[in-house]
Short mmCIF file of C-alpha atoms in Angstrom, two decimals:
data_model
loop_
_atom_site.label_atom_id
_atom_site.label_comp_id
_atom_site.label_asym_id
_atom_site.label_seq_id
_atom_site.Cartn_x
_atom_site.Cartn_y
_atom_site.Cartn_z
CA MET A 98 -12.50 -4.40 -8.60
CA ARG A 99 -11.91 -0.81 -9.56
CA ILE A 100 -12.82 2.51 -8.05
CA THR A 101 -15.77 3.83 -10.00
CA PRO A 102 -15.76 7.30 -11.62
CA TRP A 103 -17.72 8.83 -8.74
CA LEU A 104 -15.09 7.54 -6.31
CA ALA A 105 -12.37 8.89 -8.54
CA ALA A 106 -14.08 12.25 -8.30
CA LEU A 107 -14.20 11.85 -4.54
CA ALA A 108 -10.49 11.11 -4.57
CA THR A 109 -9.83 14.37 -6.35
CA GLY A 110 -11.36 16.20 -3.45
CA ILE A 111 -9.76 14.37 -0.57
CA LEU A 112 -6.63 12.58 -1.70
CA ILE A 113 -3.31 14.22 -1.00
CA THR A 114 -1.26 13.75 -4.12
CA GLY A 115 2.21 12.31 -4.24
CA CYS A 116 5.31 13.93 -5.66
CA SER A 117 5.18 13.46 -9.40
CA ALA A 118 6.67 14.74 -12.57
CA ASP A 119 5.96 14.34 -16.26
CA PRO A 120 7.48 10.96 -17.04
CA GLY A 121 8.56 11.63 -20.58
CA SER A 122 8.73 8.59 -22.84
CA PRO A 123 11.08 9.16 -25.77
CA GLU A 124 11.45 6.40 -28.32
CA GLY A 125 13.91 3.81 -27.14
CA SER A 126 13.95 5.08 -23.55
CA GLY A 127 13.42 1.53 -22.27
CA THR A 128 16.28 0.00 -24.27
CA ALA A 129 19.17 0.49 -21.83
CA ALA A 130 17.06 0.51 -18.67
CA PRO A 131 16.54 -3.24 -18.23
CA SER A 132 20.28 -3.98 -18.42
CA THR A 133 20.97 -1.16 -15.96
CA ALA A 134 18.49 -2.58 -13.47
CA ARG A 135 19.63 -6.15 -14.06
CA SER A 136 23.23 -5.26 -13.31
CA HIS A 137 22.27 -4.67 -9.68
CA VAL A 138 20.43 -7.98 -9.16
CA PRO A 139 22.28 -10.03 -6.50
CA ASP A 140 24.01 -13.12 -7.90
CA ASP A 141 21.91 -15.64 -5.97
CA ILE A 142 18.66 -14.17 -7.28
CA ARG A 143 20.03 -13.93 -10.81
CA ARG A 144 21.05 -17.59 -10.73
CA ALA A 145 17.62 -18.62 -9.44
CA GLY A 146 15.94 -16.58 -12.17
CA VAL A 147 13.07 -15.79 -9.82
CA ILE A 148 12.27 -12.98 -7.41
CA VAL A 149 10.12 -14.09 -4.48
CA ILE A 150 7.80 -11.41 -3.10
CA GLY A 151 5.51 -11.83 -0.10
CA SER A 152 2.06 -10.23 -0.22
CA ASP A 153 -1.19 -10.50 1.71
CA MET A 154 -3.71 -10.96 -1.11
CA THR A 155 -6.72 -9.57 0.74
CA TYR A 156 -6.55 -5.84 0.01
CA ALA A 157 -8.35 -4.77 -3.16
CA PRO A 158 -7.55 -2.87 -5.33
CA MET A 159 -3.89 -3.24 -4.36
CA GLU A 160 -3.48 -7.02 -4.08
CA PHE A 161 -6.25 -9.60 -4.09
CA VAL A 162 -7.42 -12.82 -5.72
CA LYS A 163 -10.17 -12.80 -8.34
CA ASP A 164 -11.36 -15.94 -10.11
CA GLY A 165 -8.38 -17.79 -8.69
CA GLU A 166 -5.84 -15.31 -10.07
CA GLN A 167 -3.65 -12.81 -8.24
CA THR A 168 -4.44 -9.28 -9.37
CA GLY A 169 -4.28 -5.65 -8.31
CA PHE A 170 -1.98 -2.66 -8.69
CA ASP A 171 0.82 -4.13 -6.59
CA VAL A 172 0.64 -7.43 -8.47
CA ASP A 173 0.84 -5.69 -11.84
CA LEU A 174 3.69 -3.45 -10.72
CA ALA A 175 5.61 -6.38 -9.22
CA ASN A 176 5.31 -8.25 -12.53
CA ALA A 177 6.60 -5.20 -14.40
CA ILE A 178 9.55 -4.84 -12.00
CA ALA A 179 10.42 -8.53 -12.37
CA ALA A 180 10.37 -8.19 -16.15
CA LYS A 181 12.78 -5.24 -15.97
CA LEU A 182 15.09 -7.35 -13.82
CA GLY A 183 14.93 -10.26 -16.26
CA LEU A 184 13.34 -12.47 -13.60
CA LYS A 185 10.19 -14.48 -13.14
CA LEU A 186 7.89 -13.42 -10.30
CA ASP A 187 6.83 -15.73 -7.48
CA MET A 188 4.34 -13.72 -5.43
CA ARG A 189 3.54 -15.71 -2.30
CA GLN A 190 0.50 -15.29 -0.08
CA THR A 191 1.86 -14.12 3.27
CA PRO A 192 -0.18 -13.10 6.32
CA TRP A 193 0.08 -9.38 7.01
CA GLY A 194 1.78 -9.84 10.36
CA GLU A 195 4.60 -11.88 8.80
CA LEU A 196 5.48 -9.62 5.87
CA LEU A 197 8.31 -7.66 7.50
CA ALA A 198 9.71 -10.67 9.34
CA LYS A 199 9.95 -12.75 6.17
CA ALA A 200 11.64 -9.92 4.27
CA GLU A 201 13.97 -9.26 7.21
CA SER A 202 14.99 -12.92 7.49
CA GLY A 203 15.42 -13.40 3.75
CA GLU A 204 12.69 -16.03 3.53
CA VAL A 205 11.32 -13.85 0.72
CA ASP A 206 13.37 -11.46 -1.39
CA ALA A 207 10.93 -8.63 -0.70
CA SER A 208 7.46 -7.90 0.61
CA MET A 209 5.04 -5.75 -1.37
CA SER A 210 1.61 -5.39 0.15
CA SER A 211 0.53 -1.78 0.69
CA ILE A 212 3.20 -1.41 3.39
CA THR A 213 3.66 2.13 4.66
CA ASP A 214 7.31 3.18 4.83
CA THR A 215 7.95 4.42 8.38
CA ALA A 216 11.08 5.23 10.37
CA GLU A 217 10.28 2.44 12.82
CA ARG A 218 10.00 -0.18 10.08
CA GLN A 219 13.22 1.08 8.49
CA GLN A 220 15.07 -0.32 11.50
CA ARG A 221 14.21 -3.79 10.20
CA VAL A 222 14.08 -3.48 6.40
CA ASP A 223 14.79 -1.02 3.62
CA PHE A 224 11.98 0.42 1.52
CA VAL A 225 11.81 1.49 -2.11
CA ASP A 226 8.87 3.91 -2.30
CA TYR A 227 6.35 3.75 -5.14
CA LEU A 228 2.95 5.22 -4.13
CA ASN A 229 1.65 8.00 -1.87
CA VAL A 230 -1.49 7.11 0.06
CA GLY A 231 -3.40 8.61 2.96
CA SER A 232 -5.66 6.96 5.51
CA VAL A 233 -9.41 7.48 5.84
CA VAL A 234 -12.12 6.76 8.36
CA VAL A 235 -14.70 4.28 7.05
CA ALA A 236 -17.88 4.38 9.10
CA ARG A 237 -21.24 2.69 9.23
CA GLY A 238 -24.02 5.10 10.06
CA LYS A 239 -23.82 8.57 11.55
CA MET A 240 -21.19 9.79 13.96
CA ASP A 241 -20.87 13.01 15.90
CA GLY A 242 -18.82 14.88 13.32
CA GLU A 243 -16.60 13.74 10.48
CA GLY A 244 -13.14 12.27 10.14
CA ILE A 245 -10.77 11.06 12.80
CA THR A 246 -12.01 13.46 15.48
CA ALA A 247 -15.44 11.84 15.24
CA LEU A 248 -14.00 8.55 16.49
CA CYS A 249 -14.22 9.72 20.10
CA GLY A 250 -16.85 7.62 21.83
CA GLN A 251 -16.83 5.05 19.00
CA ARG A 252 -15.61 1.47 18.69
CA VAL A 253 -12.79 1.47 16.15
CA ALA A 254 -11.50 -1.68 14.45
CA VAL A 255 -7.69 -1.56 14.19
CA PRO A 256 -5.44 -4.25 12.64
CA ILE A 257 -2.56 -5.26 14.91
CA GLY A 258 0.88 -4.11 13.75
CA THR A 259 -0.33 -1.39 11.39
CA ILE A 260 0.09 2.39 11.40
CA TYR A 261 -3.58 2.61 12.38
CA VAL A 262 -2.71 1.57 15.92
CA GLY A 263 -0.71 4.76 16.38
CA LEU A 264 -3.35 6.90 14.68
CA ALA A 265 -6.11 5.51 16.88
CA GLU A 266 -4.08 5.82 20.08
CA ALA A 267 -3.08 9.41 19.27
CA GLN A 268 -6.69 10.35 18.63
CA ASN A 269 -7.78 8.60 21.82
CA ASP A 270 -5.36 10.82 23.76
CA ARG A 271 -7.12 13.85 22.28
CA CYS A 272 -10.61 12.64 23.16
CA PRO A 273 -12.23 14.24 26.22
CA ALA A 274 -12.44 12.22 29.42
CA GLY A 275 -15.57 10.11 29.45
CA ASN A 276 -15.72 9.99 25.66
CA ARG A 277 -12.70 7.92 24.74
CA LEU A 278 -12.69 5.68 21.71
CA THR A 279 -12.52 1.91 22.12
CA ILE A 280 -9.95 0.07 20.04
CA VAL A 281 -11.22 -3.25 18.69
CA PRO A 282 -8.08 -5.18 17.65
CA VAL A 283 -8.28 -7.41 14.57
CA GLU A 284 -5.69 -9.67 12.97
CA ALA A 285 -5.69 -8.67 9.30
CA LEU A 286 -6.35 -5.52 7.30
CA SER A 287 -9.42 -7.07 5.71
CA ASP A 288 -10.86 -7.98 9.13
CA SER A 289 -11.55 -4.34 9.98
CA LYS A 290 -14.36 -4.04 7.47
CA GLY A 291 -15.81 -7.34 8.64
CA ALA A 292 -15.85 -6.15 12.25
CA VAL A 293 -17.85 -3.06 11.29
CA LEU A 294 -20.28 -4.95 9.06
CA ALA A 295 -20.80 -7.50 11.84
CA GLY A 296 -21.63 -4.77 14.33
CA LYS A 297 -18.52 -5.35 16.45
CA ALA A 298 -17.16 -1.88 15.65
CA ASP A 299 -18.60 1.44 14.48
CA ALA A 300 -15.77 2.49 12.19
CA TYR A 301 -12.32 1.54 11.00
CA LEU A 302 -9.21 3.16 9.59
CA ASP A 303 -8.01 2.16 6.14
CA ASP A 304 -5.90 3.42 3.27
CA PHE A 305 -7.85 5.37 0.68
CA PRO A 306 -7.87 2.90 -2.27
CA PRO A 307 -9.23 -0.14 -0.38
CA GLY A 308 -11.47 2.12 1.70
CA ALA A 309 -13.03 3.46 -1.48
CA VAL A 310 -13.57 -0.07 -2.80
CA ALA A 311 -15.25 -1.06 0.48
CA VAL A 312 -17.68 1.85 0.15
CA GLN A 313 -18.38 0.91 -3.46
CA GLU A 314 -19.21 -2.66 -2.50
CA ASN A 315 -21.17 -1.95 0.71
CA SER A 316 -23.89 0.69 0.63
CA SER A 317 -23.99 0.83 4.43
CA LEU A 318 -20.41 2.14 4.59
CA ARG A 319 -19.14 5.63 3.87
CA ILE A 320 -15.87 7.55 3.98
CA SER A 321 -15.98 10.09 6.79
CA GLY A 322 -13.90 13.23 6.44
CA PRO A 323 -10.67 13.94 4.53
CA GLN A 324 -7.58 11.80 4.24
CA ILE A 325 -5.17 11.62 7.15
CA GLU A 326 -1.38 11.83 6.96
CA ALA A 327 -0.58 10.72 3.42
CA ALA A 328 2.62 8.65 3.38
CA PRO A 329 4.51 6.43 0.93
CA TYR A 330 3.99 2.76 0.34
CA GLY A 331 7.31 0.98 -0.01
CA ILE A 332 8.62 -2.35 -1.25
CA ALA A 333 10.25 -3.89 1.83
CA ILE A 334 13.66 -5.49 1.23
CA GLY A 335 15.83 -7.18 3.85
CA LYS A 336 19.02 -5.37 4.76
CA GLY A 337 20.98 -8.51 3.90
CA LYS A 338 19.81 -8.47 0.28
CA GLY A 339 22.75 -6.43 -0.94
CA THR A 340 22.07 -4.48 -4.11
CA LEU A 341 18.51 -5.72 -4.61
CA LYS A 342 17.04 -2.42 -3.44
CA LYS A 343 19.14 -0.60 -6.05
CA ALA A 344 17.94 -3.02 -8.73
CA VAL A 345 14.30 -2.48 -7.77
CA GLN A 346 14.81 1.28 -7.64
CA GLN A 347 16.34 1.33 -11.13
CA ALA A 348 13.52 -0.85 -12.45
CA LEU A 349 10.99 1.60 -11.04
CA TYR A 350 12.77 4.54 -12.68
CA GLU A 351 12.49 2.81 -16.03
CA LEU A 352 8.80 2.08 -15.47
CA PHE A 353 8.29 5.76 -14.69
CA GLU A 354 10.06 6.71 -17.92
CA ASP A 355 8.44 4.24 -20.30
CA GLY A 356 4.86 4.99 -19.20
CA THR A 357 4.13 1.61 -17.59
CA TYR A 358 3.71 3.09 -14.11
CA ASP A 359 1.25 5.71 -15.32
CA ALA A 360 -0.69 3.10 -17.27
CA LEU A 361 -1.09 0.95 -14.15
CA LEU A 362 -2.21 3.93 -12.06
CA LYS A 363 -4.83 4.65 -14.71
CA LYS A 364 -5.92 1.01 -14.93
CA TRP A 365 -6.60 0.83 -11.19
CA GLU A 366 -7.88 4.42 -10.98
CA ILE A 367 -5.44 5.54 -8.30
CA ALA A 368 -3.54 8.18 -10.29
CA GLU A 369 -3.81 10.67 -7.44
CA GLY A 370 -1.32 8.53 -5.52
CA SER A 371 1.44 8.91 -8.10
CA LEU A 372 4.89 8.99 -6.48
CA LYS A 373 7.86 9.06 -8.81
CA THR A 374 10.72 9.60 -6.40
CA GLY A 375 11.72 5.95 -6.14
CA ALA A 376 13.22 7.02 -2.83
CA ILE A 377 14.92 4.52 -0.56
CA ASN A 378 13.57 4.89 2.98
CA GLY A 379 11.76 8.10 2.09
CA GLY A 380 9.06 7.67 4.74
CA ALA A 381 9.18 9.67 7.96
#
């Protein structure tokens, strides 16, 4: 499932781009990088030979299952990171609401599932940032206006435990008395679209890439207004995982340099989200 050219054009108009730089890919640039990244892999993970990453495989084009196979940008990038670390990848289906807890407890080595890096979440885990993505309003039918301000008076599907809760509540506070929005809580990110299509909500908040895919697949849906508050996605790593975050960061740097990262952005047509800082806890 890819964003079609017309959606890519739409992205050009409304996506806030991430910090990026020309990657540069001199011959042999990937030679020393894998050993540099591997030197930071914690001993227990190195001995196991496997990195276990939790992900909720319901969020195309980032992570989803097609024809029985895990696929998506995050899946491809996780495989590339594992290869740089000299490890096999075990990407485990994990419900959205359990992603941070499992990374925090060490049940998985990391969680990678379109998780926005925020200051609040940094209290529980560390993030290595890899993509810059904004939120959008996805609506069914006409509303009074466009974008997040048009949610006043509407029923808005919001997944529990996501940044959309705060966005919806903040907008509700700005709505005039007598025209407040109604939050319709749902369990998973993918349930928001279902609530709107089932007539239980009028609109929902989503990140741009999956929102664009939803519009592509459902002619009754549309993106309303510009993107909201672009922020980094991060790979969540438990604070007890020692140098793993450094290993993942170094692996990302090498993927930036050797062109792999750019190739994956192009493959999934999300190049506007390029973020090549590799920052640790770079989200606000």
